[in-house]
GROMACS .gro file of C-alpha atoms in nm:
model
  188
    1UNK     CA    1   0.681  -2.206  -2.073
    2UNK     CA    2   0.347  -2.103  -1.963
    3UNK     CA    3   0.470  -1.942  -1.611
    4UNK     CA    4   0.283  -2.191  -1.382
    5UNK     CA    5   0.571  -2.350  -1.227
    6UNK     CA    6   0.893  -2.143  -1.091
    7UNK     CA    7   1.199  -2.363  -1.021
    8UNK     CA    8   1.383  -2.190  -0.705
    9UNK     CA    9   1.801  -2.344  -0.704
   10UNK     CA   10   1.847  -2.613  -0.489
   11UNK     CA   11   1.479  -2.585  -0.344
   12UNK     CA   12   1.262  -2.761  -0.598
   13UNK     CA   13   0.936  -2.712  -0.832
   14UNK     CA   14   0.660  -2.464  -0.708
   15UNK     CA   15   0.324  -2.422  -0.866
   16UNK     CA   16   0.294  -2.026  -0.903
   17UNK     CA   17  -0.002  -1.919  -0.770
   18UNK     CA   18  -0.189  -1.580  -0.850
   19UNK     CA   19  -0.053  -1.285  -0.915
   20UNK     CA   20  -0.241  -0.939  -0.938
   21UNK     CA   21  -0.120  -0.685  -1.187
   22UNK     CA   22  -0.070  -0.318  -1.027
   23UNK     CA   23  -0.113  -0.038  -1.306
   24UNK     CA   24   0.117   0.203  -1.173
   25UNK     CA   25  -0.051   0.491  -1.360
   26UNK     CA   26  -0.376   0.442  -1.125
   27UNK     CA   27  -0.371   0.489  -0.764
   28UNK     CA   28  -0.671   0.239  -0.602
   29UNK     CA   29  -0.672   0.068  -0.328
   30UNK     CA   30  -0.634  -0.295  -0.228
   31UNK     CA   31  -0.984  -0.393  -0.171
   32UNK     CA   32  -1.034  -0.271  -0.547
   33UNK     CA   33  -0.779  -0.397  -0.695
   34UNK     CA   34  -0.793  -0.750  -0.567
   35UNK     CA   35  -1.226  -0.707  -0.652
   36UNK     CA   36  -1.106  -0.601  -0.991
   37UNK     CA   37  -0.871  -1.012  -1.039
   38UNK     CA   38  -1.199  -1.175  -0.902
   39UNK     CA   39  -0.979  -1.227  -0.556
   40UNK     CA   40  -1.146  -1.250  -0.182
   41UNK     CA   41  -0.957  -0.901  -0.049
   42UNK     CA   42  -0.874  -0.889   0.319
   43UNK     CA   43  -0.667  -0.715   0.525
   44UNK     CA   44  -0.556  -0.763   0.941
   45UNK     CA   45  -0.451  -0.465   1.144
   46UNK     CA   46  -0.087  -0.526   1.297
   47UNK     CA   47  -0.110  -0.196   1.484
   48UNK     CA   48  -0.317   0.142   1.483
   49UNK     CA   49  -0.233   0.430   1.693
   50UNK     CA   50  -0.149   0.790   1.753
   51UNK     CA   51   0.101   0.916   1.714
   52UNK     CA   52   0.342   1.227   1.730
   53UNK     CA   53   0.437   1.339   1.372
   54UNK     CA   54   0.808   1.420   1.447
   55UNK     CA   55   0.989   1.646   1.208
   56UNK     CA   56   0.957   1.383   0.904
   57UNK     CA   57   0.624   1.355   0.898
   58UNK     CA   58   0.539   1.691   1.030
   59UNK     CA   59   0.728   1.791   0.704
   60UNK     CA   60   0.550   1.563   0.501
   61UNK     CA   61   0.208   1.690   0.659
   62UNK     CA   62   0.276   2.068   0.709
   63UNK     CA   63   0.229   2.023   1.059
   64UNK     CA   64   0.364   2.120   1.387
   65UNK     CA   65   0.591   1.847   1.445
   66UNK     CA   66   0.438   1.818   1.781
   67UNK     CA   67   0.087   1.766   1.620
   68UNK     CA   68  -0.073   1.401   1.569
   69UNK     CA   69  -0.132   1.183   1.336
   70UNK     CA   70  -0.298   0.812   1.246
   71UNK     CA   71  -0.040   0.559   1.224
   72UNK     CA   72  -0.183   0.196   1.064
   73UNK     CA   73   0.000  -0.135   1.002
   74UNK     CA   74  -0.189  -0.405   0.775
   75UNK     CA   75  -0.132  -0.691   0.640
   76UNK     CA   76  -0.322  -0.722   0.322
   77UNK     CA   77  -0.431  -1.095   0.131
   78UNK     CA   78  -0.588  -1.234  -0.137
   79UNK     CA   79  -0.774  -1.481  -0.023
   80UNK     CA   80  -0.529  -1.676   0.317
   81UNK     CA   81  -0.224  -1.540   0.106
   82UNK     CA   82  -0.016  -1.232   0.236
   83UNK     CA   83   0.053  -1.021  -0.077
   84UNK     CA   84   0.176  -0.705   0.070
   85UNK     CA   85   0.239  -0.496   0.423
   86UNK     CA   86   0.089  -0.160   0.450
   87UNK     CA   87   0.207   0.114   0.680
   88UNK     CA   88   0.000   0.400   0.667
   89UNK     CA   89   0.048   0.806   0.799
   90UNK     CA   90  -0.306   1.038   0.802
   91UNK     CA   91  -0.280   1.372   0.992
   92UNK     CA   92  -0.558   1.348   1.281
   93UNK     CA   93  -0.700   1.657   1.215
   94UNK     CA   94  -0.800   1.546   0.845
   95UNK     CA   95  -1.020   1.205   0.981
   96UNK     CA   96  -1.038   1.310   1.378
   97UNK     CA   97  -1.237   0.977   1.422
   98UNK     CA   98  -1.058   0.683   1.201
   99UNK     CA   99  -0.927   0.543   1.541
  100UNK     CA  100  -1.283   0.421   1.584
  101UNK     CA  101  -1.329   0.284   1.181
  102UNK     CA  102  -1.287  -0.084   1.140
  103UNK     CA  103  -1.067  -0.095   0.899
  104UNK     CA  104  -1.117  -0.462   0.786
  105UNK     CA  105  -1.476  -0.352   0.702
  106UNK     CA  106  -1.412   0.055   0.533
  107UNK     CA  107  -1.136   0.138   0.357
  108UNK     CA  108  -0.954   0.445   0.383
  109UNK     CA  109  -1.112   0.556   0.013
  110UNK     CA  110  -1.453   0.490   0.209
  111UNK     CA  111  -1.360   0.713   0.494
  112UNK     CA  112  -1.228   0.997   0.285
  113UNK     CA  113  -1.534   1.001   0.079
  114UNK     CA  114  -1.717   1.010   0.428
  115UNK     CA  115  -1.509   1.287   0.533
  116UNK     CA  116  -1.543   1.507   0.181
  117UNK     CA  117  -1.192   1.475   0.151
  118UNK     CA  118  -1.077   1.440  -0.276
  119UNK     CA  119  -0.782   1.263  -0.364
  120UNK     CA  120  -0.661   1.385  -0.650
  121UNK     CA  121  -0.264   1.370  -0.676
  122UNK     CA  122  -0.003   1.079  -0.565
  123UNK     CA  123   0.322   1.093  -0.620
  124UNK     CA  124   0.505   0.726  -0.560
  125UNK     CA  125   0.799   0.549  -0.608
  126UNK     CA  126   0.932   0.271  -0.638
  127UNK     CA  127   1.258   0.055  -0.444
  128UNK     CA  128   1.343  -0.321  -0.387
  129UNK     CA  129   1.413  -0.391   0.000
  130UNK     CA  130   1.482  -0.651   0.249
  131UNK     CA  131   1.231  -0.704   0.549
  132UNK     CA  132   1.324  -0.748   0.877
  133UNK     CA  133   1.301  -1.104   1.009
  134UNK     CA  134   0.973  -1.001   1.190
  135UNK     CA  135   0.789  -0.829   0.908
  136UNK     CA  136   0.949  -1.115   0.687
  137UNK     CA  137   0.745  -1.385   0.872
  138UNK     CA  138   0.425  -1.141   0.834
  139UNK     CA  139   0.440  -1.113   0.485
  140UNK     CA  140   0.561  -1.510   0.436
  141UNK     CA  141   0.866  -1.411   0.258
  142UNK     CA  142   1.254  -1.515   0.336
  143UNK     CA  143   1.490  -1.269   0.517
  144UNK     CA  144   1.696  -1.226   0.241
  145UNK     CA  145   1.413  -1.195   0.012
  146UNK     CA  146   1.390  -0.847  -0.190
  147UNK     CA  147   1.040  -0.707  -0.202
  148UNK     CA  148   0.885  -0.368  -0.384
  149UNK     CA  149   0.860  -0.126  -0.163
  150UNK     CA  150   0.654   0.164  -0.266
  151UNK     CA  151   0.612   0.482  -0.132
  152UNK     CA  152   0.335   0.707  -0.202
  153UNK     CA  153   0.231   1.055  -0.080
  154UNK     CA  154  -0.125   1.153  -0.164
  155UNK     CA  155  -0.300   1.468  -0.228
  156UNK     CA  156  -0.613   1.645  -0.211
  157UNK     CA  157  -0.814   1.860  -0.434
  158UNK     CA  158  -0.683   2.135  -0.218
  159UNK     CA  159  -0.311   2.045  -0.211
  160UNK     CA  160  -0.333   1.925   0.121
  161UNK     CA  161  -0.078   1.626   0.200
  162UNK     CA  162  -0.337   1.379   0.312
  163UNK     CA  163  -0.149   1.000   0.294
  164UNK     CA  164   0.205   0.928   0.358
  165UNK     CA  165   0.235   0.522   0.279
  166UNK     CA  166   0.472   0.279   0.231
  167UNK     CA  167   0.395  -0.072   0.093
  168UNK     CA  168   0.607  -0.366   0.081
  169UNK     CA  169   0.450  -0.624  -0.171
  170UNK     CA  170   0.536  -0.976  -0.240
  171UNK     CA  171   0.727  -0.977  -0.601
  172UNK     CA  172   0.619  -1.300  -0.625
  173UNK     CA  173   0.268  -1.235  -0.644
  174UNK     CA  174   0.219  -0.888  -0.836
  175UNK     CA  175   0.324  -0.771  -1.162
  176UNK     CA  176   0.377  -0.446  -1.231
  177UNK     CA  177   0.197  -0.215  -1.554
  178UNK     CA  178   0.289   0.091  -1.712
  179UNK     CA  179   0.160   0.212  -2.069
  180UNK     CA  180   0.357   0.459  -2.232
  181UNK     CA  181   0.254   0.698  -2.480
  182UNK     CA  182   0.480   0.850  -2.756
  183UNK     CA  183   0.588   1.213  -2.676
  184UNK     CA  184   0.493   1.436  -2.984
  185UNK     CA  185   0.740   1.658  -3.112
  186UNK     CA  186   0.643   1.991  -3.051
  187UNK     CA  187   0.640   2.258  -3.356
  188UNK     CA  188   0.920   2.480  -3.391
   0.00000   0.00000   0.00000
């Protein structure tokens, strides 16, 4: 009754361990939000490179489609857990030097603060989605097993498209939060 212990068919009886809460009305980062549950936040790069930024993400960008862009895959944990996989998009012109950041040190908030650049927009979304087997193993999760995916495209203070991301998290170990306000009627 208290939520400690999750009986999975045919499996057995596992302790449930912790779970962060993500408040979907606030866009932070990992690092902060695992800071803000009292967890140990750390993240592995999978892959960083450069790459072209195609027609999809030239789109996305308002580049050239030729032009290049950062492309970053963590794995982020509370603690030795995996709780979610992180790929990232940043147009190179915007942070010309993040291939030479450690990431597991700065976070990306860190760097655009560095660089002057002012988030102040993100549009995301929300889907449930099946890893493949490879990212599955990453992320400690069954094939089969659905995970949130969101997506998230991030603004500046000038309307610049500055982060494309997609991150699959763990179900199991995040909640999600939304507070909703009553709409007034409006005076005829």
């Amino acid at each position: 009754r208290e939520g400690l212990r999750k009986r999975a068919n045919g499996r057995g009886v596992y302790v449930v361990g912790l779970t962060s809460e993500r408040d979907l009305e606030r866009r932070g980062g990992f690092r902060q939000t695992m800071q803000e549950k009292s967890a140990v936040p750390a993240t592995r790069i999978v892959t960083r490179n450069i790459r072209r930024a195609g027609v999809k993400y030239g789109g996305v960008f308002g580049i050239d489609p030729e032009g290049k862009g950062f492309y970053i895959k963590r794995i982020c944990y509370a603690g030795r857990e995996p709780i979610s996989l992180e790929e990232i998009y940043v147009p190179r012109p915007l942070l010309p030097e993040l291939g030479d950041v450690d990431l597991t040190i700065f976070s990306l908030y860190d760097i655009y603060d560095f660089y002057g650049v002012k988030l102040s927009h993100a549009h995301q979304t929300l889907d449930l989605v099946t890893l493949d087997a490879k990212d599955a193993r990453m992320l400690d999760v069954g094939a089969k097993q659905a995970v949130m995916l969101f997506e998230c495209v991030s603004t500046d203070a000038e309307g610049r498209t500055v982060e494309f991301a997609r991150t699959y998290t763990r179900g199991d170990k995040c909640s999600l939060r939304v507070n909703f306000q009553p709409t007034r009627a409006s005076p005829s």
